[in-house]
Structure formats: C-alpha cells, structure tokens
Amino acid sequence: MVTCYLGLGSNLGNKKKNILLAVKYLQKSKGIKVEKVSRLYENPPCGCPAGSPDFLNGAAKIRTSFAPLALLKELKNIETCLGRKRAKRFSPRTIDIDILFYANKKVTLPNLKIPHPRLKMRDFVLAPLKEVSPEIIKKLASEVKIIKDIPAMRAFLAHARSKNMSIGFVPTMGYLHEGHLSLIRRGKKENVICVVSIFVNPLQFGPEEDFKKYPRDIERDSIKAQSAGCDVIFAPEAKQMYPNSFFTYVDVEKLTGTLCGVSRPGHFKGVATVVNKLFNIIQPSVAYFGQKDYQQALVIKTMARNLNMPLKISVMPTIRETDGLAMSSRNTYLNPAERAQAAVLYQSLGQARKKILSGEKSSKKVISGIRKVILNKKPAGIDYIAVVDADTLENKDMIQGKSLIALAVWFGKTRLIDNILV
Ligand code: AMP
C-alpha cells in the first residue's frame, strides 16, 4: 500500500452530497483505505465559461494497493457511478476526483500526469491539501528560495549580474492570484531570472486602512510563485526596510493628486518610496506592473523616467474572474453577496465602452451611465468615477484621444478599483 492524495470537486446537483458519496465509494473500494478527508471549500469556477456554478472542493489522503493507472480507472468508475457525464472540458460535473500525488512517484502518460500539473496554482487544491497534509505544503513551499535579508538578496543576484543575466522583477504585497502570476510568467519568459517581492508595505496604508488585516500566507504564495516561474522570493521585514533613521521619501507630484490619491493621501508616496527601494536592492532589467492599478503603474513609470532609473517598466493587462471582476487580494474580504454585486464594476465599464464606440463623446454622460448601473446594485458607496487623459490623468470633458475610465467603489467595508482604456 502507498500513500496517495486526491482532489475532490463538484459543481452540479447536491455538491456536498456528491462529495460525501464519493468518499463513501472510496471507502468501499477493495484497493483503497481512506485515512483523512478535509473540510469542503466553496470556490469560484476556474477556467469554466462565465455563468458556471461555484465548486465545492476537498482533498483526501488515502492508502492504496492500486498501481497509478488502475487507481485512475477505479476513480473514473466512481465518477461514473455518481452520474458524471463526460461532456466538454470545463462543463459542470457532479464529481471530479483527481490524483494529486501518488507516493513520490512521477507519472507522465498522455492520460495521467502525477503530481497533478496544475495543483500548485490552484487555491481550491492547496487549501484542502494543507488540511490533510501540512507536510506536503511545507515541502512544496521549500522548493523556491525565500530571502528576507537585504544584503543576502544583493549577494544572491550579484552572480547573475556578473554574468549579464537579465533580471525580471515583480513587486507584490502577496496573497498571489492569477493577476500576479501573469506578471511572474512574463517576467520569467523575458528574463533569465525572475524575482518576486512579497512585502505588505506599511508606508502605503493610511491609519484607518487594512494594513493589519491584509491577507498573508507566504507558504501558499511560494508554491504559486514557483509554479509561475519565480526563481527567488524577496520577503523583507518592515524593520529592515524602514529602520529608525528612515527620513527619505519619493513623491511623484501632480499624477498623485487625483483619482485614488484623493481618498488615499500619502498612498502613492508610500508606493513610490518602497518601489524605489526595491529597485535599488534588486536592480532589475525589467519590472512588471498590472494595468489594474493604472495610476500606480503610471506613477512608477514617471518616477523611473524622472530619476533616470536604468530599467524598463512593463505594464500588463488586467486579469479577471469569469464574471469580469478584476482579480485582487482584497476580493477575499467580500462576503458572497458583496462578491456577486462587485461584478457590476466591469459590466458598467463594458457598457461605457460600447457607448463610446457608438459615438458618445461626453464624459459627463458616460460617467452618469456608469453611476446608474453601479447604484442599481446598491454598493456601500462610490468613491469616484472619472474619465481622464491616460497620460496626464487630467479630467476630460470630451472623450478624445487615449482616455482612462477609472473607478473606485465600496462594497461593504472593501474598496475595489477598476479601469479601462478607450
Ligand atoms: P499588489 O500585490 O496588489 O500590490 O499587486 C502587485 C502587482 O500585481 C501590481 O503591479 C498590480 O497592478 C498587479 N496586479 C494586481 N491585480 C492584478 C490583476 N487582476 N491583473 C493584473 N495585474 C494585477
């Protein structure tokens, strides 16, 4: 008998019942002994078409006497018994049972790959797997180097620099999602080394903001970052980044006095300062930012140009959930009702884009259209909706040239931002 880990999922019919029945079938199987089953987690559908129902997911630790292919066959039998119809990929299913690990074995067959090739980038696998085997999660997390110390980080990259290797850099505050991973994948594709920083920067949070409750999970982040191609994580302590005698700040004027800068005074000063410090420590060839935080990316681009920083800033498209909500670590704060409401942000921007493409030029009309669509969902409040010049962030009365439509809206106690370029 060998130890094996399974992922269980259902998004059709009575999901909980389906998974519990699957566990019963596993227990009844002659070649399987179920040792541990995780709690069940509700998850948004991943890779499925828009409108697909949410999944319920769990993980199980089993002992089995089946060889890998025989185990696969047994699991498929159980899926069939539970009414799984093999329709198109990503279509809803009563039950899905995946082999995540089979002892320490690596299997690469056309119909079976073990360890499961996508498990590291999937929260719906990692969270229940951690419950049945914290050791596996620890081991996976240890596969990427984490450096906390500034001199050690410099020393690690000195070798790469001496060999003229290009360094891609993705600064983040962690709790990584597909948006971050898209930057890391690009960073690795375009460079020899990809460095990811994870630092919840106290300097960019206001006194009433969510610094303390910002989600943090370095183990989970390490696994996900590595799966996307990260070679090393820089995760400094605040004490080292901001020692007692810290008196120097970077303030990018003008661009920061509008949009998010109005309701978050000091935020961009905190961002520019930390990014400047990180650039000095890592000295990357290219740094990657997301369009989701358009104003931030523009501030950083301007800082790098104004201060003659020898690197390229690359801005990547916003990655969205299937219903259009821009991915954000802060989405984890939303309760199910707020999460459903929040999809309205991108819907309202999409409708605005359509209006503009069919000839609307008045910013006032576009903004009031967006406001109407959003208010329909009764959010807790609208911070701003603005149409601005994409380079200067100055308000525009008429939509001509490259324009940014940006908004910030409160759902419960969570403030979400989004934007589109037109
Ligand atoms: P954060 O961890 O929120 O500070 O974000 C780190 C980087 O990831 C920033 O450059 C963000 O703009 C970028 N980012 C965050 N969310 C997304 C997203 N949904 N799509 C693309 N990039 C994103």
JSON list of N, CA and C and ligand atoms in Angstrom, two decimals, residues 170-180 182-183 199 204 214 288-294 296-297 316-320 325-330, ligand 1:
[
{"chain": "A", "resi": 170, "resn": "VAL", "atom": "N", "xyz": [8.97, 41.35, -10.12]},
{"chain": "A", "resi": 170, "resn": "VAL", "atom": "CA", "xyz": [7.54, 41.57, -9.91]},
{"chain": "A", "resi": 170, "resn": "VAL", "atom": "C", "xyz": [7.32, 41.95, -8.44]},
{"chain": "A", "resi": 171, "resn": "PRO", "atom": "N", "xyz": [7.12, 43.25, -8.16]},
{"chain": "A", "resi": 171, "resn": "PRO", "atom": "CA", "xyz": [6.85, 43.63, -6.76]},
{"chain": "A", "resi": 171, "resn": "PRO", "atom": "C", "xyz": [5.38, 43.36, -6.41]},
{"chain": "A", "resi": 172, "resn": "THR", "atom": "N", "xyz": [5.13, 42.73, -5.27]},
{"chain": "A", "resi": 172, "resn": "THR", "atom": "CA", "xyz": [3.76, 42.44, -4.85]},
{"chain": "A", "resi": 172, "resn": "THR", "atom": "C", "xyz": [3.63, 42.61, -3.34]},
{"chain": "A", "resi": 173, "resn": "MET", "atom": "N", "xyz": [2.37, 42.61, -2.89]},
{"chain": "A", "resi": 173, "resn": "MET", "atom": "CA", "xyz": [2.12, 42.57, -1.45]},
{"chain": "A", "resi": 173, "resn": "MET", "atom": "C", "xyz": [1.66, 41.16, -1.05]},
{"chain": "A", "resi": 174, "resn": "GLY", "atom": "N", "xyz": [1.79, 40.21, -1.98]},
{"chain": "A", "resi": 174, "resn": "GLY", "atom": "CA", "xyz": [1.48, 38.82, -1.64]},
{"chain": "A", "resi": 174, "resn": "GLY", "atom": "C", "xyz": [0.02, 38.48, -1.76]},
{"chain": "A", "resi": 175, "resn": "TYR", "atom": "N", "xyz": [-0.33, 37.33, -1.19]},
{"chain": "A", "resi": 175, "resn": "TYR", "atom": "CA", "xyz": [-1.63, 36.69, -1.37]},
{"chain": "A", "resi": 175, "resn": "TYR", "atom": "C", "xyz": [-1.90, 36.60, -2.87]},
{"chain": "A", "resi": 176, "resn": "LEU", "atom": "N", "xyz": [-1.00, 35.92, -3.54]},
{"chain": "A", "resi": 176, "resn": "LEU", "atom": "CA", "xyz": [-0.93, 35.92, -5.00]},
{"chain": "A", "resi": 176, "resn": "LEU", "atom": "C", "xyz": [-2.16, 35.28, -5.64]},
{"chain": "A", "resi": 177, "resn": "HIS", "atom": "N", "xyz": [-2.56, 35.90, -6.76]},
{"chain": "A", "resi": 177, "resn": "HIS", "atom": "CA", "xyz": [-3.65, 35.35, -7.58]},
{"chain": "A", "resi": 177, "resn": "HIS", "atom": "C", "xyz": [-3.18, 35.34, -9.03]},
{"chain": "A", "resi": 178, "resn": "GLU", "atom": "N", "xyz": [-4.07, 34.95, -9.92]},
{"chain": "A", "resi": 178, "resn": "GLU", "atom": "CA", "xyz": [-3.69, 34.82, -11.34]},
{"chain": "A", "resi": 178, "resn": "GLU", "atom": "C", "xyz": [-3.15, 36.13, -11.92]},
{"chain": "A", "resi": 179, "resn": "GLY", "atom": "N", "xyz": [-3.61, 37.27, -11.42]},
{"chain": "A", "resi": 179, "resn": "GLY", "atom": "CA", "xyz": [-3.10, 38.56, -11.91]},
{"chain": "A", "resi": 179, "resn": "GLY", "atom": "C", "xyz": [-1.60, 38.64, -11.65]},
{"chain": "A", "resi": 180, "resn": "HIS", "atom": "N", "xyz": [-1.19, 38.35, -10.40]},
{"chain": "A", "resi": 180, "resn": "HIS", "atom": "CA", "xyz": [0.24, 38.35, -10.08]},
{"chain": "A", "resi": 180, "resn": "HIS", "atom": "C", "xyz": [0.98, 37.30, -10.92]},
{"chain": "A", "resi": 182, "resn": "SER", "atom": "N", "xyz": [0.37, 36.14, -13.78]},
{"chain": "A", "resi": 182, "resn": "SER", "atom": "CA", "xyz": [0.57, 36.52, -15.20]},
{"chain": "A", "resi": 182, "resn": "SER", "atom": "C", "xyz": [1.82, 37.39, -15.33]},
{"chain": "A", "resi": 183, "resn": "LEU", "atom": "N", "xyz": [2.06, 38.25, -14.32]},
{"chain": "A", "resi": 183, "resn": "LEU", "atom": "CA", "xyz": [3.27, 39.09, -14.36]},
{"chain": "A", "resi": 183, "resn": "LEU", "atom": "C", "xyz": [4.52, 38.23, -14.17]},
{"chain": "A", "resi": 199, "resn": "PHE", "atom": "N", "xyz": [5.88, 41.98, 0.12]},
{"chain": "A", "resi": 199, "resn": "PHE", "atom": "CA", "xyz": [6.07, 42.90, 1.24]},
{"chain": "A", "resi": 199, "resn": "PHE", "atom": "C", "xyz": [4.82, 43.74, 1.39]},
{"chain": "A", "resi": 204, "resn": "GLN", "atom": "N", "xyz": [2.32, 52.57, 2.65]},
{"chain": "A", "resi": 204, "resn": "GLN", "atom": "CA", "xyz": [1.30, 52.95, 1.66]},
{"chain": "A", "resi": 204, "resn": "GLN", "atom": "C", "xyz": [-0.12, 52.77, 2.18]},
{"chain": "A", "resi": 214, "resn": "TYR", "atom": "N", "xyz": [-4.64, 42.77, 6.02]},
{"chain": "A", "resi": 214, "resn": "TYR", "atom": "CA", "xyz": [-4.30, 42.38, 4.65]},
{"chain": "A", "resi": 214, "resn": "TYR", "atom": "C", "xyz": [-3.89, 40.90, 4.64]},
{"chain": "A", "resi": 288, "resn": "TYR", "atom": "N", "xyz": [7.64, 44.53, -13.66]},
{"chain": "A", "resi": 288, "resn": "TYR", "atom": "CA", "xyz": [6.31, 44.28, -14.22]},
{"chain": "A", "resi": 288, "resn": "TYR", "atom": "C", "xyz": [5.23, 44.77, -13.27]},
{"chain": "A", "resi": 289, "resn": "PHE", "atom": "N", "xyz": [4.26, 45.50, -13.83]},
{"chain": "A", "resi": 289, "resn": "PHE", "atom": "CA", "xyz": [3.14, 46.02, -13.05]},
{"chain": "A", "resi": 289, "resn": "PHE", "atom": "C", "xyz": [1.85, 45.72, -13.80]},
{"chain": "A", "resi": 290, "resn": "GLY", "atom": "N", "xyz": [0.71, 45.78, -13.08]},
{"chain": "A", "resi": 290, "resn": "GLY", "atom": "CA", "xyz": [-0.57, 45.45, -13.69]},
{"chain": "A", "resi": 290, "resn": "GLY", "atom": "C", "xyz": [-1.35, 46.71, -14.04]},
{"chain": "A", "resi": 291, "resn": "GLN", "atom": "N", "xyz": [-2.07, 46.64, -15.15]},
{"chain": "A", "resi": 291, "resn": "GLN", "atom": "CA", "xyz": [-2.92, 47.77, -15.54]},
{"chain": "A", "resi": 291, "resn": "GLN", "atom": "C", "xyz": [-4.06, 47.99, -14.55]},
{"chain": "A", "resi": 292, "resn": "LYS", "atom": "N", "xyz": [-4.39, 46.93, -13.76]},
{"chain": "A", "resi": 292, "resn": "LYS", "atom": "CA", "xyz": [-5.46, 47.08, -12.79]},
{"chain": "A", "resi": 292, "resn": "LYS", "atom": "C", "xyz": [-5.20, 48.30, -11.91]},
{"chain": "A", "resi": 293, "resn": "ASP", "atom": "N", "xyz": [-3.94, 48.50, -11.55]},
{"chain": "A", "resi": 293, "resn": "ASP", "atom": "CA", "xyz": [-3.55, 49.66, -10.75]},
{"chain": "A", "resi": 293, "resn": "ASP", "atom": "C", "xyz": [-2.91, 50.67, -11.70]},
{"chain": "A", "resi": 294, "resn": "TYR", "atom": "N", "xyz": [-3.70, 51.20, -12.61]},
{"chain": "A", "resi": 294, "resn": "TYR", "atom": "CA", "xyz": [-3.18, 52.04, -13.70]},
{"chain": "A", "resi": 294, "resn": "TYR", "atom": "C", "xyz": [-2.41, 53.25, -13.17]},
{"chain": "A", "resi": 296, "resn": "GLN", "atom": "N", "xyz": [-0.98, 53.68, -10.32]},
{"chain": "A", "resi": 296, "resn": "GLN", "atom": "CA", "xyz": [0.27, 53.23, -9.70]},
{"chain": "A", "resi": 296, "resn": "GLN", "atom": "C", "xyz": [1.33, 52.99, -10.78]},
{"chain": "A", "resi": 297, "resn": "ALA", "atom": "N", "xyz": [0.95, 52.28, -11.85]},
{"chain": "A", "resi": 297, "resn": "ALA", "atom": "CA", "xyz": [1.91, 51.96, -12.91]},
{"chain": "A", "resi": 297, "resn": "ALA", "atom": "C", "xyz": [2.43, 53.25, -13.56]},
{"chain": "A", "resi": 316, "resn": "MET", "atom": "N", "xyz": [1.15, 45.17, -17.70]},
{"chain": "A", "resi": 316, "resn": "MET", "atom": "CA", "xyz": [0.45, 44.00, -18.25]},
{"chain": "A", "resi": 316, "resn": "MET", "atom": "C", "xyz": [-1.07, 44.12, -18.04]},
{"chain": "A", "resi": 317, "resn": "PRO", "atom": "N", "xyz": [-1.85, 43.46, -18.93]},
{"chain": "A", "resi": 317, "resn": "PRO", "atom": "CA", "xyz": [-3.32, 43.59, -18.86]},
{"chain": "A", "resi": 317, "resn": "PRO", "atom": "C", "xyz": [-3.90, 43.06, -17.54]},
{"chain": "A", "resi": 318, "resn": "THR", "atom": "N", "xyz": [-5.07, 43.58, -17.22]},
{"chain": "A", "resi": 318, "resn": "THR", "atom": "CA", "xyz": [-5.78, 43.15, -16.00]},
{"chain": "A", "resi": 318, "resn": "THR", "atom": "C", "xyz": [-6.34, 41.74, -16.19]},
{"chain": "A", "resi": 319, "resn": "ILE", "atom": "N", "xyz": [-6.09, 40.89, -15.23]},
{"chain": "A", "resi": 319, "resn": "ILE", "atom": "CA", "xyz": [-6.64, 39.52, -15.27]},
{"chain": "A", "resi": 319, "resn": "ILE", "atom": "C", "xyz": [-7.93, 39.52, -14.44]},
{"chain": "A", "resi": 320, "resn": "ARG", "atom": "N", "xyz": [-8.96, 38.90, -14.99]},
{"chain": "A", "resi": 320, "resn": "ARG", "atom": "CA", "xyz": [-10.29, 38.97, -14.39]},
{"chain": "A", "resi": 320, "resn": "ARG", "atom": "C", "xyz": [-10.86, 37.60, -14.05]},
{"chain": "A", "resi": 325, "resn": "LEU", "atom": "N", "xyz": [-14.91, 40.48, -12.76]},
{"chain": "A", "resi": 325, "resn": "LEU", "atom": "CA", "xyz": [-14.32, 41.19, -11.62]},
{"chain": "A", "resi": 325, "resn": "LEU", "atom": "C", "xyz": [-12.79, 41.10, -11.70]},
{"chain": "A", "resi": 326, "resn": "ALA", "atom": "N", "xyz": [-12.12, 42.26, -11.61]},
{"chain": "A", "resi": 326, "resn": "ALA", "atom": "CA", "xyz": [-10.66, 42.26, -11.65]},
{"chain": "A", "resi": 326, "resn": "ALA", "atom": "C", "xyz": [-10.14, 41.50, -10.44]},
{"chain": "A", "resi": 327, "resn": "MET", "atom": "N", "xyz": [-9.19, 40.59, -10.66]},
{"chain": "A", "resi": 327, "resn": "MET", "atom": "CA", "xyz": [-8.65, 39.84, -9.52]},
{"chain": "A", "resi": 327, "resn": "MET", "atom": "C", "xyz": [-7.91, 40.80, -8.59]},
{"chain": "A", "resi": 328, "resn": "SER", "atom": "N", "xyz": [-8.06, 40.56, -7.30]},
{"chain": "A", "resi": 328, "resn": "SER", "atom": "CA", "xyz": [-7.40, 41.40, -6.31]},
{"chain": "A", "resi": 328, "resn": "SER", "atom": "C", "xyz": [-7.33, 40.61, -5.01]},
{"chain": "A", "resi": 329, "resn": "SER", "atom": "N", "xyz": [-6.23, 40.78, -4.28]},
{"chain": "A", "resi": 329, "resn": "SER", "atom": "CA", "xyz": [-6.10, 40.10, -2.98]},
{"chain": "A", "resi": 329, "resn": "SER", "atom": "C", "xyz": [-7.24, 40.55, -2.07]},
{"chain": "A", "resi": 330, "resn": "ARG", "atom": "N", "xyz": [-7.72, 41.78, -2.27]},
{"chain": "A", "resi": 330, "resn": "ARG", "atom": "CA", "xyz": [-8.79, 42.32, -1.42]},
{"chain": "A", "resi": 330, "resn": "ARG", "atom": "C", "xyz": [-10.15, 41.67, -1.71]},
{"chain": "B", "resi": 1, "resn": "AMP", "atom": "P1", "xyz": [-0.42, 44.02, -5.22]},
{"chain": "B", "resi": 1, "resn": "AMP", "atom": "O1", "xyz": [0.05, 42.75, -4.62]},
{"chain": "B", "resi": 1, "resn": "AMP", "atom": "O2", "xyz": [-1.89, 44.22, -5.14]},
{"chain": "B", "resi": 1, "resn": "AMP", "atom": "O3", "xyz": [0.38, 45.21, -4.76]},
{"chain": "B", "resi": 1, "resn": "AMP", "atom": "O4", "xyz": [-0.12, 43.90, -6.78]},
{"chain": "B", "resi": 1, "resn": "AMP", "atom": "C1", "xyz": [1.16, 43.59, -7.27]},
{"chain": "B", "resi": 1, "resn": "AMP", "atom": "C2", "xyz": [1.18, 43.80, -8.76]},
{"chain": "B", "resi": 1, "resn": "AMP", "atom": "O5", "xyz": [0.22, 42.93, -9.37]},
{"chain": "B", "resi": 1, "resn": "AMP", "atom": "C3", "xyz": [0.79, 45.22, -9.17]},
{"chain": "B", "resi": 1, "resn": "AMP", "atom": "O6", "xyz": [1.59, 45.63, -10.26]},
{"chain": "B", "resi": 1, "resn": "AMP", "atom": "C4", "xyz": [-0.63, 45.07, -9.58]},
{"chain": "B", "resi": 1, "resn": "AMP", "atom": "O7", "xyz": [-1.06, 46.04, -10.53]},
{"chain": "B", "resi": 1, "resn": "AMP", "atom": "C5", "xyz": [-0.62, 43.69, -10.21]},
{"chain": "B", "resi": 1, "resn": "AMP", "atom": "N1", "xyz": [-1.98, 43.14, -10.23]},
{"chain": "B", "resi": 1, "resn": "AMP", "atom": "C6", "xyz": [-2.86, 43.08, -9.20]},
{"chain": "B", "resi": 1, "resn": "AMP", "atom": "N2", "xyz": [-4.04, 42.59, -9.60]},
{"chain": "B", "resi": 1, "resn": "AMP", "atom": "C7", "xyz": [-3.91, 42.32, -10.92]},
{"chain": "B", "resi": 1, "resn": "AMP", "atom": "C8", "xyz": [-4.78, 41.79, -11.93]},
{"chain": "B", "resi": 1, "resn": "AMP", "atom": "N3", "xyz": [-6.03, 41.43, -11.64]},
{"chain": "B", "resi": 1, "resn": "AMP", "atom": "N4", "xyz": [-4.30, 41.67, -13.18]},
{"chain": "B", "resi": 1, "resn": "AMP", "atom": "C9", "xyz": [-3.02, 42.03, -13.48]},
{"chain": "B", "resi": 1, "resn": "AMP", "atom": "N5", "xyz": [-2.16, 42.52, -12.59]},
{"chain": "B", "resi": 1, "resn": "AMP", "atom": "C10", "xyz": [-2.59, 42.67, -11.32]}
]
